[in-house]
PDB file of C-alpha atoms in Angstrom:
ATOM      1  CA  MET A   1      37.563   3.167  20.171  1.00 47.00           C
ATOM      2  CA  LEU A   2      39.880   1.063  18.003  1.00 44.00           C
ATOM      3  CA  VAL A   3      38.470  -1.495  15.570  1.00 42.00           C
ATOM      4  CA  ILE A   4      40.653  -4.472  14.727  1.00 42.00           C
ATOM      5  CA  SER A   5      39.675  -6.969  12.025  1.00 43.00           C
ATOM      6  CA  CYS A   6      39.936 -10.692  12.759  1.00 42.00           C
ATOM      7  CA  SER A   7      38.537 -13.059  10.098  1.00 41.00           C
ATOM      8  CA  THR A   8      34.710 -12.982  10.299  1.00 43.00           C
ATOM      9  CA  SER A   9      34.669 -11.356  13.709  1.00 43.00           C
ATOM     10  CA  THR A  10      35.830  -7.929  14.775  1.00 43.00           C
ATOM     11  CA  ARG A  11      37.155  -6.928  18.149  1.00 42.00           C
ATOM     12  CA  LEU A  12      36.232  -3.511  19.420  1.00 42.00           C
ATOM     13  CA  PHE A  13      38.584  -2.096  21.987  1.00 42.00           C
ATOM     14  CA  LEU A  14      36.595   0.396  24.058  1.00 41.00           C
ATOM     15  CA  LYS A  15      38.700   2.918  25.921  1.00 43.00           C
ATOM     16  CA  SER A  16      37.617   3.482  29.483  1.00 42.00           C
ATOM     17  CA  PRO A  17      36.478   7.130  29.780  1.00 45.00           C
ATOM     18  CA  ALA A  18      37.808   7.691  33.280  1.00 45.00           C
ATOM     19  CA  SER A  19      41.240   6.161  33.383  1.00 42.00           C
ATOM     20  CA  PRO A  20      44.096   8.146  34.986  1.00 42.00           C
ATOM     21  CA  LEU A  21      46.523   6.383  32.685  1.00 40.00           C
ATOM     22  CA  CYS A  22      44.982   7.880  29.585  1.00 39.00           C
ATOM     23  CA  LEU A  23      47.239  10.946  29.829  1.00 40.00           C
ATOM     24  CA  SER A  24      50.384   8.913  29.267  1.00 42.00           C
ATOM     25  CA  CYS A  25      49.024   6.253  26.924  1.00 43.00           C
ATOM     26  CA  PRO A  26      45.806   6.545  24.929  1.00 45.00           C
ATOM     27  CA  TYR A  27      45.309   2.741  24.953  1.00 44.00           C
ATOM     28  CA  SER A  28      46.459   1.918  28.467  1.00 43.00           C
ATOM     29  CA  SER A  29      42.959   1.062  29.633  1.00 46.00           C
ATOM     30  CA  LEU A  30      41.016  -0.945  27.120  1.00 42.00           C
ATOM     31  CA  LYS A  31      37.936  -3.089  27.194  1.00 45.00           C
ATOM     32  CA  MET A  32      37.487  -5.765  24.569  1.00 46.00           C
ATOM     33  CA  ALA A  33      34.251  -6.931  22.996  1.00 46.00           C
ATOM     34  CA  ASN A  34      33.727  -9.494  20.255  1.00 50.00           C
ATOM     35  CA  ILE A  35      31.263  -8.768  17.476  1.00 44.00           C
ATOM     36  CA  ASP A  36      30.086 -11.326  14.895  1.00 47.00           C
ATOM     37  CA  LEU A  37      30.511  -9.503  11.605  1.00 42.00           C
ATOM     38  CA  VAL A  38      28.451 -12.009   9.647  1.00 43.00           C
ATOM     39  CA  ASN A  39      25.351 -11.035  11.620  1.00 47.00           C
ATOM     40  CA  ALA A  40      26.278  -7.502  12.611  1.00 45.00           C
ATOM     41  CA  ILE A  41      27.392  -6.130   9.243  1.00 42.00           C
ATOM     42  CA  PRO A  42      25.278  -6.918   6.172  1.00 43.00           C
ATOM     43  CA  LYS A  43      27.965  -5.923   3.673  1.00 41.00           C
ATOM     44  CA  LEU A  44      31.630  -6.296   4.430  1.00 41.00           C
ATOM     45  CA  GLY A  45      34.630  -4.729   2.755  1.00 39.00           C
ATOM     46  CA  ARG A  46      34.010  -1.259   4.138  1.00 38.00           C
ATOM     47  CA  LYS A  47      36.416   1.169   5.761  1.00 38.00           C
ATOM     48  CA  TRP A  48      35.616   2.057   9.324  1.00 37.00           C
ATOM     49  CA  ARG A  49      36.885   5.136  11.188  1.00 42.00           C
ATOM     50  CA  ALA A  50      38.418   4.797  14.617  1.00 39.00           C
ATOM     51  CA  VAL A  51      39.475   7.629  16.912  1.00 43.00           C
ATOM     52  CA  ASP A  52      42.367   7.060  19.282  1.00 45.00           C
ATOM     53  CA  GLY A  53      42.932   8.791  22.602  1.00 48.00           C
ATOM     54  CA  SER A  54      44.595  11.821  21.009  1.00 49.00           C
ATOM     55  CA  GLY A  55      41.594  12.478  18.779  1.00 51.00           C
ATOM     56  CA  GLU A  56      43.418  11.392  15.643  1.00 49.00           C
ATOM     57  CA  LYS A  57      41.296   9.442  13.161  1.00 45.00           C
ATOM     58  CA  GLN A  58      42.583   6.110  11.958  1.00 43.00           C
ATOM     59  CA  SER A  59      41.193   4.136   9.030  1.00 40.00           C
ATOM     60  CA  VAL A  60      40.722   0.407   9.508  1.00 36.00           C
ATOM     61  CA  THR A  61      39.597  -1.852   6.682  1.00 35.00           C
ATOM     62  CA  VAL A  62      37.487  -4.873   7.596  1.00 37.00           C
ATOM     63  CA  ALA A  63      38.270  -8.053   5.660  1.00 36.00           C
ATOM     64  CA  SER A  64      35.711  -8.584   2.919  1.00 36.00           C
ATOM     65  CA  PHE A  65      34.105 -11.441   1.063  1.00 38.00           C
ATOM     66  CA  ASP A  66      31.212 -11.663  -1.387  1.00 41.00           C
ATOM     67  CA  ASP A  67      27.850 -12.945  -0.190  1.00 44.00           C
ATOM     68  CA  ASP A  68      27.924 -15.567  -2.952  1.00 45.00           C
ATOM     69  CA  ASN A  69      30.991 -17.119  -1.343  1.00 57.00           C
ATOM     70  CA  VAL A  70      29.331 -17.670   2.022  1.00 86.00           C
ATOM     71  CA  VAL A  71      28.639 -21.389   2.405  1.00 92.00           C
ATOM     72  CA  ASP A  72      25.201 -22.226   3.782  1.00 96.00           C
ATOM     73  CA  SER A  73      25.038 -24.302   6.947  1.00 96.00           C
ATOM     74  CA  ALA A  74      24.062 -27.963   6.677  1.00 97.00           C
ATOM     75  CA  SER A  75      20.736 -27.344   8.414  1.00 97.00           C
ATOM     76  CA  THR A  76      19.965 -24.460   6.029  1.00 97.00           C
ATOM     77  CA  VAL A  77      20.614 -26.662   2.991  1.00 98.00           C
ATOM     78  CA  VAL A  78      18.320 -29.387   4.331  1.00 98.00           C
ATOM     79  CA  SER A  79      15.614 -26.861   5.261  1.00 97.00           C
ATOM     80  CA  ASN A  80      15.793 -25.381   1.755  1.00 97.00           C
ATOM     81  CA  PHE A  81      15.516 -28.889   0.326  1.00 98.00           C
ATOM     82  CA  TYR A  82      12.228 -29.505   2.144  1.00 98.00           C
ATOM     83  CA  GLY A  83      11.028 -26.036   1.188  1.00 97.00           C
ATOM     84  CA  GLY A  84      11.618 -26.757  -2.488  1.00 97.00           C
ATOM     85  CA  ILE A  85       9.772 -30.079  -2.318  1.00 97.00           C
ATOM     86  CA  ASN A  86       6.839 -28.472  -0.484  1.00 97.00           C
ATOM     87  CA  ALA A  87       6.643 -25.811  -3.205  1.00 97.00           C
ATOM     88  CA  HIS A  88       6.869 -28.514  -5.910  1.00 97.00           C
ATOM     89  CA  ASP A  89       9.860 -26.573  -7.227  1.00 97.00           C
ATOM     90  CA  VAL A  90      12.199 -29.472  -7.898  1.00 96.00           C
ATOM     91  CA  ASP A  91      14.502 -27.302 -10.005  1.00 96.00           C
ATOM     92  CA  SER A  92      15.293 -25.181  -6.939  1.00 96.00           C
ATOM     93  CA  VAL A  93      16.773 -28.180  -5.093  1.00 97.00           C
ATOM     94  CA  GLU A  94      18.889 -29.419  -8.004  1.00 97.00           C
ATOM     95  CA  TYR A  95      22.161 -27.948  -6.767  1.00 96.00           C
ATOM     96  CA  LEU A  96      21.457 -28.775  -3.139  1.00 98.00           C
ATOM     97  CA  ILE A  97      22.047 -32.383  -4.210  1.00 98.00           C
ATOM     98  CA  ALA A  98      25.554 -33.565  -5.089  1.00 98.00           C
ATOM     99  CA  GLU A  99      26.162 -35.067  -8.511  1.00 98.00           C
ATOM    100  CA  ASN A 100      26.948 -38.504  -7.020  1.00 98.00           C
ATOM    101  CA  CYS A 101      24.472 -38.381  -4.142  1.00 98.00           C
ATOM    102  CA  VAL A 102      22.923 -41.624  -2.881  1.00 98.00           C
ATOM    103  CA  TYR A 103      19.370 -41.388  -1.557  1.00 98.00           C
ATOM    104  CA  GLU A 104      17.669 -44.254   0.255  1.00 98.00           C
ATOM    105  CA  ASP A 105      13.927 -44.231   0.809  1.00 96.00           C
ATOM    106  CA  LEU A 106      13.373 -47.456   2.721  1.00 94.00           C
ATOM    107  CA  VAL A 107       9.947 -47.861   1.125  1.00 92.00           C
ATOM    108  CA  PHE A 108      11.802 -48.741  -2.084  1.00 95.00           C
ATOM    109  CA  PRO A 109      13.975 -51.851  -2.545  1.00 94.00           C
ATOM    110  CA  GLN A 110      16.910 -50.016  -4.137  1.00 96.00           C
ATOM    111  CA  PRO A 111      18.503 -46.616  -3.458  1.00 97.00           C
ATOM    112  CA  PHE A 112      18.384 -43.781  -5.959  1.00 98.00           C
ATOM    113  CA  VAL A 113      21.904 -43.027  -7.166  1.00 98.00           C
ATOM    114  CA  GLY A 114      22.997 -39.749  -8.711  1.00 98.00           C
ATOM    115  CA  ARG A 115      21.415 -36.304  -8.869  1.00 98.00           C
ATOM    116  CA  LYS A 116      19.489 -37.036 -12.071  1.00 97.00           C
ATOM    117  CA  GLU A 117      17.817 -40.171 -10.711  1.00 98.00           C
ATOM    118  CA  ILE A 118      16.971 -38.488  -7.406  1.00 98.00           C
ATOM    119  CA  LEU A 119      15.416 -35.465  -9.131  1.00 98.00           C
ATOM    120  CA  GLU A 120      13.353 -37.755 -11.362  1.00 98.00           C
ATOM    121  CA  PHE A 121      11.995 -39.482  -8.252  1.00 97.00           C
ATOM    122  CA  PHE A 122      10.999 -36.206  -6.609  1.00 97.00           C
ATOM    123  CA  LYS A 123       9.398 -34.968  -9.834  1.00 97.00           C
ATOM    124  CA  LYS A 124       7.249 -38.108  -9.834  1.00 96.00           C
ATOM    125  CA  PHE A 125       6.446 -37.513  -6.165  1.00 95.00           C
ATOM    126  CA  THR A 126       5.410 -33.889  -6.674  1.00 96.00           C
ATOM    127  CA  ASN A 127       3.419 -34.743  -9.810  1.00 96.00           C
ATOM    128  CA  ALA A 128       1.522 -37.406  -7.869  1.00 95.00           C
ATOM    129  CA  THR A 129       0.679 -35.171  -4.898  1.00 94.00           C
ATOM    130  CA  SER A 130      -0.917 -31.808  -4.220  1.00 94.00           C
ATOM    131  CA  THR A 131       0.765 -28.795  -2.666  1.00 94.00           C
ATOM    132  CA  ASP A 132      -1.848 -29.214   0.076  1.00 96.00           C
ATOM    133  CA  LEU A 133       0.307 -32.129   1.274  1.00 96.00           C
ATOM    134  CA  GLN A 134       3.274 -30.609   3.084  1.00 97.00           C
ATOM    135  CA  PHE A 135       6.324 -31.834   4.968  1.00 97.00           C
ATOM    136  CA  VAL A 136       6.375 -30.309   8.442  1.00 97.00           C
ATOM    137  CA  ILE A 137       9.711 -30.389  10.272  1.00 97.00           C
ATOM    138  CA  ASP A 138       9.228 -31.271  13.950  1.00 97.00           C
ATOM    139  CA  ASP A 139      12.910 -31.106  14.843  1.00 97.00           C
ATOM    140  CA  LEU A 140      16.181 -30.618  13.003  1.00 97.00           C
ATOM    141  CA  SER A 141      19.765 -30.819  14.226  1.00 97.00           C
ATOM    142  CA  THR A 142      21.817 -27.677  13.641  1.00 96.00           C
ATOM    143  CA  LYS A 143      25.210 -28.137  15.316  1.00 94.00           C
ATOM    144  CA  ASP A 144      27.010 -30.399  12.829  1.00 95.00           C
ATOM    145  CA  SER A 145      28.351 -29.014   9.553  1.00 94.00           C
ATOM    146  CA  SER A 146      28.513 -32.399   7.812  1.00 96.00           C
ATOM    147  CA  SER A 147      25.361 -34.245   8.924  1.00 98.00           C
ATOM    148  CA  VAL A 148      21.766 -33.402   9.760  1.00 98.00           C
ATOM    149  CA  GLY A 149      18.987 -35.396  11.396  1.00 98.00           C
ATOM    150  CA  VAL A 150      15.350 -34.476  10.800  1.00 98.00           C
ATOM    151  CA  ILE A 151      12.101 -35.561  12.450  1.00 98.00           C
ATOM    152  CA  TRP A 152       9.079 -34.754  10.285  1.00 97.00           C
ATOM    153  CA  HIS A 153       5.484 -35.558   9.453  1.00 96.00           C
ATOM    154  CA  LEU A 154       3.087 -34.805   6.622  1.00 96.00           C
ATOM    155  CA  GLU A 155       0.063 -32.551   6.873  1.00 97.00           C
ATOM    156  CA  TRP A 156      -2.906 -32.154   4.551  1.00 96.00           C
ATOM    157  CA  LYS A 157      -4.206 -28.587   4.662  1.00 95.00           C
ATOM    158  CA  GLY A 158      -2.728 -28.183   8.125  1.00 94.00           C
ATOM    159  CA  LYS A 159      -4.017 -31.476   9.520  1.00 96.00           C
ATOM    160  CA  PRO A 160      -1.757 -34.481  10.273  1.00 95.00           C
ATOM    161  CA  PHE A 161      -1.773 -37.048   7.480  1.00 94.00           C
ATOM    162  CA  PRO A 162      -2.223 -40.729   8.520  1.00 93.00           C
ATOM    163  CA  PHE A 163       0.898 -42.906   8.768  1.00 90.00           C
ATOM    164  CA  SER A 164       3.147 -40.053   7.741  1.00 92.00           C
ATOM    165  CA  LYS A 165       5.617 -39.684  10.599  1.00 96.00           C
ATOM    166  CA  GLY A 166       9.214 -40.106   9.561  1.00 97.00           C
ATOM    167  CA  CYS A 167      12.829 -39.308  10.212  1.00 98.00           C
ATOM    168  CA  SER A 168      15.674 -38.635   7.830  1.00 98.00           C
ATOM    169  CA  PHE A 169      19.436 -38.472   7.962  1.00 98.00           C
ATOM    170  CA  TYR A 170      21.651 -36.482   5.610  1.00 98.00           C
ATOM    171  CA  ARG A 171      25.393 -36.220   5.026  1.00 98.00           C
ATOM    172  CA  LEU A 172      26.733 -33.081   3.395  1.00 98.00           C
ATOM    173  CA  GLU A 173      30.014 -31.868   1.919  1.00 98.00           C
ATOM    174  CA  VAL A 174      31.269 -28.582   0.506  1.00 97.00           C
ATOM    175  CA  ILE A 175      31.754 -29.185  -3.222  1.00 97.00           C
ATOM    176  CA  ASN A 176      32.965 -26.379  -5.500  1.00 95.00           C
ATOM    177  CA  GLY A 177      32.188 -23.831  -2.818  1.00 95.00           C
ATOM    178  CA  LYS A 178      28.641 -25.033  -2.107  1.00 96.00           C
ATOM    179  CA  ARG A 179      27.428 -27.345   0.631  1.00 98.00           C
ATOM    180  CA  GLN A 180      25.519 -30.221  -0.948  1.00 98.00           C
ATOM    181  CA  ILE A 181      23.725 -33.366   0.175  1.00 99.00           C
ATOM    182  CA  THR A 182      25.849 -36.426  -0.612  1.00 99.00           C
ATOM    183  CA  TYR A 183      23.725 -39.038   1.148  1.00 99.00           C
ATOM    184  CA  GLY A 184      20.179 -39.240   2.455  1.00 98.00           C
ATOM    185  CA  ARG A 185      18.015 -41.865   4.106  1.00 98.00           C
ATOM    186  CA  ASP A 186      14.292 -41.693   4.849  1.00 97.00           C
ATOM    187  CA  CYS A 187      12.529 -43.919   7.371  1.00 96.00           C
ATOM    188  CA  VAL A 188       8.733 -43.660   7.208  1.00 93.00           C
ATOM    189  CA  GLU A 189       6.108 -44.824   9.684  1.00 92.00           C
ATOM    190  CA  PRO A 190       4.713 -48.204   8.530  1.00 86.00           C
ATOM    191  CA  ALA A 191       1.015 -48.487   7.745  1.00 82.00           C
ATOM    192  CA  ILE A 192       0.977 -51.941   9.357  1.00 82.00           C
ATOM    193  CA  LYS A 193       2.366 -52.086  12.889  1.00 82.00           C
ATOM    194  CA  PRO A 194       2.957 -55.652  14.080  1.00 81.00           C
ATOM    195  CA  GLY A 195       4.036 -54.532  17.556  1.00 84.00           C
ATOM    196  CA  ASN A 196       5.289 -57.365  19.781  1.00 86.00           C
ATOM    197  CA  ALA A 197       5.087 -59.772  16.854  1.00 83.00           C
ATOM    198  CA  THR A 198       8.217 -58.068  15.543  1.00 78.00           C
ATOM    199  CA  LEU A 199      10.166 -59.288  18.575  1.00 85.00           C
ATOM    200  CA  THR A 200       8.939 -62.821  17.942  1.00 85.00           C
ATOM    201  CA  VAL A 201      10.133 -62.670  14.336  1.00 79.00           C
ATOM    202  CA  ILE A 202      13.545 -61.305  15.355  1.00 83.00           C
ATOM    203  CA  ARG A 203      13.944 -63.992  18.010  1.00 85.00           C
ATOM    204  CA  SER A 204      13.032 -66.725  15.505  1.00 83.00           C
ATOM    205  CA  VAL A 205      15.453 -65.450  12.865  1.00 83.00           C
ATOM    206  CA  THR A 206      18.358 -65.131  15.314  1.00 87.00           C
ATOM    207  CA  TRP A 207      17.667 -68.684  16.592  1.00 85.00           C
ATOM    208  CA  LEU A 208      17.832 -70.003  13.021  1.00 82.00           C
ATOM    209  CA  LEU A 209      21.112 -68.188  12.391  1.00 83.00           C
ATOM    210  CA  GLN A 210      22.603 -69.640  15.572  1.00 86.00           C
ATOM    211  CA  GLN A 211      21.564 -73.148  14.587  1.00 85.00           C
ATOM    212  CA  PHE A 212      22.461 -72.830  10.918  1.00 83.00           C
ATOM    213  CA  PRO A 213      25.257 -70.217  10.538  1.00 83.00           C
ATOM    214  CA  GLN A 214      25.528 -70.926   6.814  1.00 83.00           C
ATOM    215  CA  LEU A 215      22.182 -69.167   6.333  1.00 80.00           C
ATOM    216  CA  ALA A 216      23.853 -65.846   7.125  1.00 81.00           C
ATOM    217  CA  LYS A 217      25.219 -65.639   3.593  1.00 81.00           C
ATOM    218  CA  TRP A 218      21.657 -65.170   2.353  1.00 79.00           C
ATOM    219  CA  LEU A 219      21.075 -62.084   4.463  1.00 74.00           C
TER     220      LEU A 219
END
């Protein structure tokens, strides 16, 4: 078996045990398998021993990196963010939020701008609520490294809280070696649900804009 390092994955070349060509060339019949080192090897930077067809040992060093340098996925950062809020541990989410992050909670008229302002908001939120009130993630996107969508609801002691369904969107960037939230938007279920009346309002507003285009500047 010969181990060859390749970035964060390693290829293992497995020599077929019953190959007639092995007498002339120890690596004439090889099988290749890919192994994800990030999941397969907890600590990298070790020397591995490989034995070729002649029985001679060869030393192969696998490329190493420190665990602290591994950048968390976008979905992991967002999950940790909700975990910190649920635990009322606002300090733990401080560096998940970028210094110049913009956070929009559509319940409020203006966005919260900057890490300090956002943390102050969540400290007020956690001080005003009990740890019995928890965010529960119903679904979370995991494929994109720069954006995450979340569907969630609130529960009180394990029971759904009224008018608490919501969805959120986050943008993330790697800043100084850490993936951080640079933008967030929360949309929360309204307590008052006008239903079809909403369509009537939209139709009326669009009619006014068509008749009086100058009104658009007030939007």
